[in-house]
């Protein structure tokens, strides 16, 4: 499934977008950055409530397809600006990480 | 053996906003060199973890990346406090990071294990009070 299809299906609110034609092949959830760095497979949708600038570095270096911030988590303007500069697909949603994972799993299975 | 392509970076200590910039730059440079994306991902992860360790624990340091035709070598060197017990530090979940660092999402005790996991070899030279030098290799 492409990121833009995922965004529309789950009604994710875009905070920053780059290549939205990119395929999402799986998902991962977690807030401990090194866990995500070590375990999040490439091309995953990463679901987290963490919203600091280091999330962008981890998403980019670990090759996550997109970041979905749960529970209406929104980063500050400096983080948003950097996400847009780097073309990172960053979304927010009122759903909990649990709900987002469930919906994503159902969509990708 | 031909001369490697070299990249050198100074990593600032205690700066969590600029942390990861060297790794991000290396990722771009390796992409320009046409390195396999799966290898770039491994280099990026291993280097980022090392960079973060230097930011958290060692008040910064240096990172040197050497790209040979058959391998990529990452050398991270700092003049921080050293690692008193490498065996312990290599255990997943063991961390000495401060609470303010953990609040940012770091300090999960996965840094060194991730560096080992994503490289083909990793060598740690460390002396308490003097610093740490980590050399990692990834075969191409």
PDB file of C-alpha atoms in Angstrom:
ATOM      1  CA  UNK A   1       0.000   0.000   0.000  1.00  0.00           C
ATOM      2  CA  UNK A   2       1.264   3.472  -0.856  1.00  0.00           C
ATOM      3  CA  UNK A   3       1.631   6.145   1.797  1.00  0.00           C
ATOM      4  CA  UNK A   4      -1.010   8.383   0.227  1.00  0.00           C
ATOM      5  CA  UNK A   5      -3.505   5.492   0.287  1.00  0.00           C
ATOM      6  CA  UNK A   6      -2.653   4.783   3.911  1.00  0.00           C
ATOM      7  CA  UNK A   7      -3.036   8.473   4.786  1.00  0.00           C
ATOM      8  CA  UNK A   8      -6.476   8.671   3.130  1.00  0.00           C
ATOM      9  CA  UNK A   9      -7.731   5.344   4.480  1.00  0.00           C
ATOM     10  CA  UNK A  10      -6.790   6.128   8.085  1.00  0.00           C
ATOM     11  CA  UNK A  11      -7.616   9.855   7.746  1.00  0.00           C
ATOM     12  CA  UNK A  12      -4.117  10.769   8.911  1.00  0.00           C
ATOM     13  CA  UNK A  13      -3.438  14.479   9.148  1.00  0.00           C
ATOM     14  CA  UNK A  14      -0.304  15.389   7.173  1.00  0.00           C
ATOM     15  CA  UNK A  15       2.272  17.500   9.013  1.00  0.00           C
ATOM     16  CA  UNK A  16       4.976  17.074   6.396  1.00  0.00           C
ATOM     17  CA  UNK A  17       5.119  15.070   3.187  1.00  0.00           C
ATOM     18  CA  UNK A  18       7.803  13.931   0.779  1.00  0.00           C
ATOM     19  CA  UNK A  19       7.440  10.940  -1.525  1.00  0.00           C
ATOM     20  CA  UNK A  20       3.892   9.768  -0.797  1.00  0.00           C
ATOM     21  CA  UNK A  21       3.992   7.204  -3.616  1.00  0.00           C
ATOM     22  CA  UNK A  22       6.403   5.189  -1.495  1.00  0.00           C
ATOM     23  CA  UNK A  23       5.220   1.712  -0.539  1.00  0.00           C
ATOM     24  CA  UNK A  24       4.589   0.870   3.111  1.00  0.00           C
ATOM     25  CA  UNK A  25       5.472  -2.745   3.709  1.00  0.00           C
ATOM     26  CA  UNK A  26       4.905  -3.027   7.445  1.00  0.00           C
ATOM     27  CA  UNK A  27       4.699  -1.226  10.735  1.00  0.00           C
ATOM     28  CA  UNK A  28       6.500  -0.746  14.007  1.00  0.00           C
ATOM     29  CA  UNK A  29       5.599   1.009  17.214  1.00  0.00           C
ATOM     30  CA  UNK A  30       7.811   2.298  19.999  1.00  0.00           C
ATOM     31  CA  UNK A  31       9.081   5.422  21.705  1.00  0.00           C
ATOM     32  CA  UNK A  32      12.592   4.329  22.673  1.00  0.00           C
ATOM     33  CA  UNK A  33      14.636   5.583  19.745  1.00  0.00           C
ATOM     34  CA  UNK A  34      17.370   2.967  19.806  1.00  0.00           C
ATOM     35  CA  UNK A  35      14.812   0.185  19.904  1.00  0.00           C
ATOM     36  CA  UNK A  36      13.166   1.683  16.856  1.00  0.00           C
ATOM     37  CA  UNK A  37      16.533   2.205  15.192  1.00  0.00           C
ATOM     38  CA  UNK A  38      17.502  -1.414  15.773  1.00  0.00           C
ATOM     39  CA  UNK A  39      14.194  -3.143  15.118  1.00  0.00           C
ATOM     40  CA  UNK A  40      12.012  -1.049  12.809  1.00  0.00           C
ATOM     41  CA  UNK A  41      12.212  -2.686   9.367  1.00  0.00           C
ATOM     42  CA  UNK A  42      12.898  -0.428   6.368  1.00  0.00           C
ATOM     43  CA  UNK A  43       9.784   0.876   4.579  1.00  0.00           C
ATOM     44  CA  UNK A  44       7.675   0.630   7.728  1.00  0.00           C
ATOM     45  CA  UNK A  45       5.110   3.029   9.117  1.00  0.00           C
ATOM     46  CA  UNK A  46       6.508   3.946  12.547  1.00  0.00           C
ATOM     47  CA  UNK A  47       3.863   4.755  15.140  1.00  0.00           C
ATOM     48  CA  UNK A  48       4.972   6.754  18.185  1.00  0.00           C
ATOM     49  CA  UNK A  49       4.006   9.520  20.554  1.00  0.00           C
ATOM     50  CA  UNK A  50       7.572  10.858  20.624  1.00  0.00           C
ATOM     51  CA  UNK A  51       7.696  14.151  18.733  1.00  0.00           C
ATOM     52  CA  UNK A  52      11.160  15.651  19.223  1.00  0.00           C
ATOM     53  CA  UNK A  53      13.655  16.379  16.465  1.00  0.00           C
ATOM     54  CA  UNK A  54      15.496  13.104  16.988  1.00  0.00           C
ATOM     55  CA  UNK A  55      12.445  11.225  15.695  1.00  0.00           C
ATOM     56  CA  UNK A  56      13.187  12.703  12.269  1.00  0.00           C
ATOM     57  CA  UNK A  57      16.784  11.493  12.339  1.00  0.00           C
ATOM     58  CA  UNK A  58      15.751   7.986  13.355  1.00  0.00           C
ATOM     59  CA  UNK A  59      12.988   7.822  10.746  1.00  0.00           C
ATOM     60  CA  UNK A  60      15.331   8.966   8.030  1.00  0.00           C
ATOM     61  CA  UNK A  61      18.345   6.844   8.964  1.00  0.00           C
ATOM     62  CA  UNK A  62      16.300   3.694   9.602  1.00  0.00           C
ATOM     63  CA  UNK A  63      14.477   4.264   6.299  1.00  0.00           C
ATOM     64  CA  UNK A  64      10.978   4.320   7.756  1.00  0.00           C
ATOM     65  CA  UNK A  65       8.417   5.076   5.049  1.00  0.00           C
ATOM     66  CA  UNK A  66       6.491   7.415   7.339  1.00  0.00           C
ATOM     67  CA  UNK A  67       6.013   8.436  10.950  1.00  0.00           C
ATOM     68  CA  UNK A  68       2.517   8.457  12.459  1.00  0.00           C
ATOM     69  CA  UNK A  69       2.209  10.386  15.711  1.00  0.00           C
ATOM     70  CA  UNK A  70      -0.542   8.901  17.874  1.00  0.00           C
ATOM     71  CA  UNK A  71      -3.017  10.659  20.162  1.00  0.00           C
ATOM     72  CA  UNK A  72      -2.824  14.021  18.374  1.00  0.00           C
ATOM     73  CA  UNK A  73       0.847  14.377  19.190  1.00  0.00           C
ATOM     74  CA  UNK A  74       2.230  17.385  17.295  1.00  0.00           C
ATOM     75  CA  UNK A  75       5.865  18.500  17.233  1.00  0.00           C
ATOM     76  CA  UNK A  76       6.944  22.102  17.674  1.00  0.00           C
ATOM     77  CA  UNK A  77       7.494  24.415  14.698  1.00  0.00           C
ATOM     78  CA  UNK A  78      11.246  23.831  14.510  1.00  0.00           C
ATOM     79  CA  UNK A  79      10.686  20.087  14.152  1.00  0.00           C
ATOM     80  CA  UNK A  80       7.933  20.587  11.574  1.00  0.00           C
ATOM     81  CA  UNK A  81      10.141  22.893   9.570  1.00  0.00           C
ATOM     82  CA  UNK A  82      12.979  20.385   9.559  1.00  0.00           C
ATOM     83  CA  UNK A  83      10.629  17.547   8.595  1.00  0.00           C
ATOM     84  CA  UNK A  84       9.431  19.577   5.604  1.00  0.00           C
ATOM     85  CA  UNK A  85      12.979  20.465   4.589  1.00  0.00           C
ATOM     86  CA  UNK A  86      13.961  16.803   4.693  1.00  0.00           C
ATOM     87  CA  UNK A  87      10.776  15.614   2.978  1.00  0.00           C
ATOM     88  CA  UNK A  88       9.822  13.239   5.760  1.00  0.00           C
ATOM     89  CA  UNK A  89       6.318  11.787   5.641  1.00  0.00           C
ATOM     90  CA  UNK A  90       5.006  12.811   9.060  1.00  0.00           C
ATOM     91  CA  UNK A  91       1.382  12.433  10.148  1.00  0.00           C
ATOM     92  CA  UNK A  92      -0.675  12.826  13.278  1.00  0.00           C
ATOM     93  CA  UNK A  93      -3.860  11.050  14.307  1.00  0.00           C
ATOM     94  CA  UNK A  94      -6.258  11.161  17.260  1.00  0.00           C
ATOM     95  CA  UNK A  95      -6.093   7.354  17.446  1.00  0.00           C
ATOM     96  CA  UNK A  96      -3.991   5.652  20.109  1.00  0.00           C
ATOM     97  CA  UNK A  97      -0.905   3.683  19.061  1.00  0.00           C
ATOM     98  CA  UNK A  98      -2.941   0.534  19.777  1.00  0.00           C
ATOM     99  CA  UNK A  99      -5.737   1.551  17.429  1.00  0.00           C
ATOM    100  CA  UNK A 100      -3.329   2.671  14.719  1.00  0.00           C
ATOM    101  CA  UNK A 101      -1.410  -0.598  14.900  1.00  0.00           C
ATOM    102  CA  UNK A 102      -4.629  -2.602  14.693  1.00  0.00           C
ATOM    103  CA  UNK A 103      -5.894  -0.679  11.696  1.00  0.00           C
ATOM    104  CA  UNK A 104      -2.516  -0.814   9.947  1.00  0.00           C
ATOM    105  CA  UNK A 105      -2.129  -4.529  10.573  1.00  0.00           C
ATOM    106  CA  UNK A 106      -5.562  -5.202   9.116  1.00  0.00           C
ATOM    107  CA  UNK A 107      -4.784  -3.095   6.047  1.00  0.00           C
ATOM    108  CA  UNK A 108      -1.438  -4.717   5.319  1.00  0.00           C
ATOM    109  CA  UNK A 109      -2.364  -8.330   6.064  1.00  0.00           C
TER     110      UNK A 109
ATOM    111  CA  UNK B   1      44.623  -1.688  -2.780  1.00  0.00           C
ATOM    112  CA  UNK B   2      43.251   1.659  -3.958  1.00  0.00           C
ATOM    113  CA  UNK B   3      42.981   4.598  -1.583  1.00  0.00           C
ATOM    114  CA  UNK B   4      39.656   4.805   0.248  1.00  0.00           C
ATOM    115  CA  UNK B   5      37.205   7.692  -0.074  1.00  0.00           C
ATOM    116  CA  UNK B   6      37.339   9.442   3.307  1.00  0.00           C
ATOM    117  CA  UNK B   7      34.842  11.563   5.182  1.00  0.00           C
ATOM    118  CA  UNK B   8      35.597  13.291   8.481  1.00  0.00           C
ATOM    119  CA  UNK B   9      33.139  14.817  10.941  1.00  0.00           C
ATOM    120  CA  UNK B  10      33.367  16.585  14.276  1.00  0.00           C
ATOM    121  CA  UNK B  11      30.471  15.617  16.540  1.00  0.00           C
ATOM    122  CA  UNK B  12      29.359  18.241  19.062  1.00  0.00           C
ATOM    123  CA  UNK B  13      28.678  17.096  22.616  1.00  0.00           C
ATOM    124  CA  UNK B  14      25.409  17.609  24.502  1.00  0.00           C
ATOM    125  CA  UNK B  15      23.650  18.861  21.378  1.00  0.00           C
ATOM    126  CA  UNK B  16      20.588  16.736  20.723  1.00  0.00           C
ATOM    127  CA  UNK B  17      19.306  18.984  17.958  1.00  0.00           C
ATOM    128  CA  UNK B  18      22.332  18.566  15.714  1.00  0.00           C
ATOM    129  CA  UNK B  19      22.821  14.911  16.744  1.00  0.00           C
ATOM    130  CA  UNK B  20      22.570  12.704  13.690  1.00  0.00           C
ATOM    131  CA  UNK B  21      23.724  15.310  11.186  1.00  0.00           C
ATOM    132  CA  UNK B  22      26.979  13.503  10.469  1.00  0.00           C
ATOM    133  CA  UNK B  23      25.105  10.229   9.935  1.00  0.00           C
ATOM    134  CA  UNK B  24      22.574  11.932   7.661  1.00  0.00           C
ATOM    135  CA  UNK B  25      25.397  13.470   5.624  1.00  0.00           C
ATOM    136  CA  UNK B  26      27.137  10.101   5.300  1.00  0.00           C
ATOM    137  CA  UNK B  27      23.898   8.566   4.130  1.00  0.00           C
ATOM    138  CA  UNK B  28      23.628  11.150   1.349  1.00  0.00           C
ATOM    139  CA  UNK B  29      27.294  10.804   0.353  1.00  0.00           C
ATOM    140  CA  UNK B  30      27.086   6.993   0.191  1.00  0.00           C
ATOM    141  CA  UNK B  31      23.974   7.287  -1.927  1.00  0.00           C
ATOM    142  CA  UNK B  32      25.913   9.523  -4.331  1.00  0.00           C
ATOM    143  CA  UNK B  33      28.655   6.890  -4.455  1.00  0.00           C
ATOM    144  CA  UNK B  34      26.045   4.341  -5.520  1.00  0.00           C
ATOM    145  CA  UNK B  35      26.367   2.104  -2.449  1.00  0.00           C
ATOM    146  CA  UNK B  36      23.648  -0.560  -2.002  1.00  0.00           C
ATOM    147  CA  UNK B  37      20.730   0.984  -0.005  1.00  0.00           C
ATOM    148  CA  UNK B  38      20.693  -1.967   2.435  1.00  0.00           C
ATOM    149  CA  UNK B  39      24.359  -1.311   3.238  1.00  0.00           C
ATOM    150  CA  UNK B  40      23.724   2.424   3.565  1.00  0.00           C
ATOM    151  CA  UNK B  41      20.985   1.682   6.093  1.00  0.00           C
ATOM    152  CA  UNK B  42      23.358  -0.467   8.175  1.00  0.00           C
ATOM    153  CA  UNK B  43      26.088   2.177   8.079  1.00  0.00           C
ATOM    154  CA  UNK B  44      23.567   4.902   8.974  1.00  0.00           C
ATOM    155  CA  UNK B  45      22.189   3.034  11.971  1.00  0.00           C
ATOM    156  CA  UNK B  46      25.594   2.012  13.333  1.00  0.00           C
ATOM    157  CA  UNK B  47      27.027   5.484  12.883  1.00  0.00           C
ATOM    158  CA  UNK B  48      23.995   7.244  14.360  1.00  0.00           C
ATOM    159  CA  UNK B  49      24.148   5.120  17.489  1.00  0.00           C
ATOM    160  CA  UNK B  50      27.845   5.909  17.839  1.00  0.00           C
ATOM    161  CA  UNK B  51      27.221   9.574  17.242  1.00  0.00           C
ATOM    162  CA  UNK B  52      24.473   9.652  19.872  1.00  0.00           C
ATOM    163  CA  UNK B  53      26.756   7.873  22.352  1.00  0.00           C
ATOM    164  CA  UNK B  54      29.414  10.536  21.848  1.00  0.00           C
ATOM    165  CA  UNK B  55      26.800  13.286  22.284  1.00  0.00           C
ATOM    166  CA  UNK B  56      25.375  11.724  25.459  1.00  0.00           C
ATOM    167  CA  UNK B  57      28.450  10.392  27.198  1.00  0.00           C
ATOM    168  CA  UNK B  58      31.640  11.905  25.822  1.00  0.00           C
ATOM    169  CA  UNK B  59      31.012  15.593  25.084  1.00  0.00           C
ATOM    170  CA  UNK B  60      31.397  14.846  21.404  1.00  0.00           C
ATOM    171  CA  UNK B  61      34.206  13.393  19.342  1.00  0.00           C
ATOM    172  CA  UNK B  62      35.135  12.618  15.771  1.00  0.00           C
ATOM    173  CA  UNK B  63      33.773  10.267  13.137  1.00  0.00           C
ATOM    174  CA  UNK B  64      35.791   9.054  10.165  1.00  0.00           C
ATOM    175  CA  UNK B  65      34.269   7.007   7.375  1.00  0.00           C
ATOM    176  CA  UNK B  66      36.515   5.203   4.929  1.00  0.00           C
ATOM    177  CA  UNK B  67      34.938   3.729   1.834  1.00  0.00           C
ATOM    178  CA  UNK B  68      37.043   1.019   0.209  1.00  0.00           C
ATOM    179  CA  UNK B  69      36.040  -0.990  -2.833  1.00  0.00           C
ATOM    180  CA  UNK B  70      35.220  -4.010  -0.676  1.00  0.00           C
ATOM    181  CA  UNK B  71      34.225  -2.517   2.700  1.00  0.00           C
ATOM    182  CA  UNK B  72      33.226   0.562   4.657  1.00  0.00           C
ATOM    183  CA  UNK B  73      35.095   1.363   7.866  1.00  0.00           C
ATOM    184  CA  UNK B  74      33.636   3.668  10.531  1.00  0.00           C
ATOM    185  CA  UNK B  75      36.005   5.009  13.194  1.00  0.00           C
ATOM    186  CA  UNK B  76      34.493   6.896  16.134  1.00  0.00           C
ATOM    187  CA  UNK B  77      36.845   8.453  18.637  1.00  0.00           C
ATOM    188  CA  UNK B  78      36.231  10.512  21.737  1.00  0.00           C
ATOM    189  CA  UNK B  79      38.048  11.781  24.811  1.00  0.00           C
ATOM    190  CA  UNK B  80      35.154  11.041  27.144  1.00  0.00           C
ATOM    191  CA  UNK B  81      35.043   9.036  30.365  1.00  0.00           C
ATOM    192  CA  UNK B  82      35.691   5.643  28.737  1.00  0.00           C
ATOM    193  CA  UNK B  83      33.629   2.493  29.309  1.00  0.00           C
ATOM    194  CA  UNK B  84      34.496   0.814  32.648  1.00  0.00           C
ATOM    195  CA  UNK B  85      32.847  -2.513  31.765  1.00  0.00           C
ATOM    196  CA  UNK B  86      32.472  -3.200  28.052  1.00  0.00           C
ATOM    197  CA  UNK B  87      30.747  -6.543  28.618  1.00  0.00           C
ATOM    198  CA  UNK B  88      28.040  -4.840  30.634  1.00  0.00           C
ATOM    199  CA  UNK B  89      27.726  -1.982  28.158  1.00  0.00           C
ATOM    200  CA  UNK B  90      27.205  -4.509  25.359  1.00  0.00           C
ATOM    201  CA  UNK B  91      24.176  -6.011  27.111  1.00  0.00           C
ATOM    202  CA  UNK B  92      20.866  -4.895  25.635  1.00  0.00           C
ATOM    203  CA  UNK B  93      19.029  -2.697  28.111  1.00  0.00           C
ATOM    204  CA  UNK B  94      22.059  -1.614  30.127  1.00  0.00           C
ATOM    205  CA  UNK B  95      22.394   2.172  30.110  1.00  0.00           C
ATOM    206  CA  UNK B  96      24.051   4.875  32.176  1.00  0.00           C
ATOM    207  CA  UNK B  97      22.228   7.709  30.382  1.00  0.00           C
ATOM    208  CA  UNK B  98      20.806  10.470  32.581  1.00  0.00           C
ATOM    209  CA  UNK B  99      17.086  10.999  33.097  1.00  0.00           C
ATOM    210  CA  UNK B 100      16.933  14.095  30.877  1.00  0.00           C
ATOM    211  CA  UNK B 101      18.443  12.053  28.052  1.00  0.00           C
ATOM    212  CA  UNK B 102      15.940   9.245  28.566  1.00  0.00           C
ATOM    213  CA  UNK B 103      13.097  11.731  28.335  1.00  0.00           C
ATOM    214  CA  UNK B 104      14.179  12.369  24.737  1.00  0.00           C
ATOM    215  CA  UNK B 105      13.786   8.679  23.940  1.00  0.00           C
ATOM    216  CA  UNK B 106      17.448   7.742  24.263  1.00  0.00           C
ATOM    217  CA  UNK B 107      19.129   5.615  26.902  1.00  0.00           C
ATOM    218  CA  UNK B 108      17.366   2.353  26.050  1.00  0.00           C
ATOM    219  CA  UNK B 109      20.665   0.519  26.361  1.00  0.00           C
ATOM    220  CA  UNK B 110      20.564  -0.502  22.707  1.00  0.00           C
ATOM    221  CA  UNK B 111      23.262   1.719  21.230  1.00  0.00           C
ATOM    222  CA  UNK B 112      26.315  -0.542  21.331  1.00  0.00           C
ATOM    223  CA  UNK B 113      24.249  -3.710  20.674  1.00  0.00           C
ATOM    224  CA  UNK B 114      22.736  -2.045  17.590  1.00  0.00           C
ATOM    225  CA  UNK B 115      26.185  -1.048  16.379  1.00  0.00           C
ATOM    226  CA  UNK B 116      27.334  -4.654  16.678  1.00  0.00           C
ATOM    227  CA  UNK B 117      24.157  -6.009  15.132  1.00  0.00           C
ATOM    228  CA  UNK B 118      24.398  -3.864  12.005  1.00  0.00           C
ATOM    229  CA  UNK B 119      28.114  -4.252  11.292  1.00  0.00           C
ATOM    230  CA  UNK B 120      30.273  -7.221  10.332  1.00  0.00           C
ATOM    231  CA  UNK B 121      32.913  -6.438  12.923  1.00  0.00           C
ATOM    232  CA  UNK B 122      33.240  -4.034  15.807  1.00  0.00           C
ATOM    233  CA  UNK B 123      36.290  -3.309  17.930  1.00  0.00           C
ATOM    234  CA  UNK B 124      36.207  -1.217  21.094  1.00  0.00           C
ATOM    235  CA  UNK B 125      39.353   0.331  22.575  1.00  0.00           C
ATOM    236  CA  UNK B 126      38.535   2.182  25.745  1.00  0.00           C
ATOM    237  CA  UNK B 127      40.359   3.533  28.783  1.00  0.00           C
ATOM    238  CA  UNK B 128      38.583   4.992  31.789  1.00  0.00           C
ATOM    239  CA  UNK B 129      39.239   8.716  32.021  1.00  0.00           C
ATOM    240  CA  UNK B 130      40.886   8.830  28.600  1.00  0.00           C
ATOM    241  CA  UNK B 131      38.292   7.993  25.993  1.00  0.00           C
ATOM    242  CA  UNK B 132      36.959   5.432  23.576  1.00  0.00           C
ATOM    243  CA  UNK B 133      37.724   4.445  20.002  1.00  0.00           C
ATOM    244  CA  UNK B 134      35.288   2.233  18.157  1.00  0.00           C
ATOM    245  CA  UNK B 135      36.105   0.767  14.761  1.00  0.00           C
ATOM    246  CA  UNK B 136      33.340  -0.889  12.777  1.00  0.00           C
ATOM    247  CA  UNK B 137      33.465  -2.583   9.378  1.00  0.00           C
ATOM    248  CA  UNK B 138      30.759  -3.452   6.920  1.00  0.00           C
ATOM    249  CA  UNK B 139      31.635  -5.610   3.910  1.00  0.00           C
ATOM    250  CA  UNK B 140      30.413  -4.570   0.492  1.00  0.00           C
TER     251      UNK B 140
END
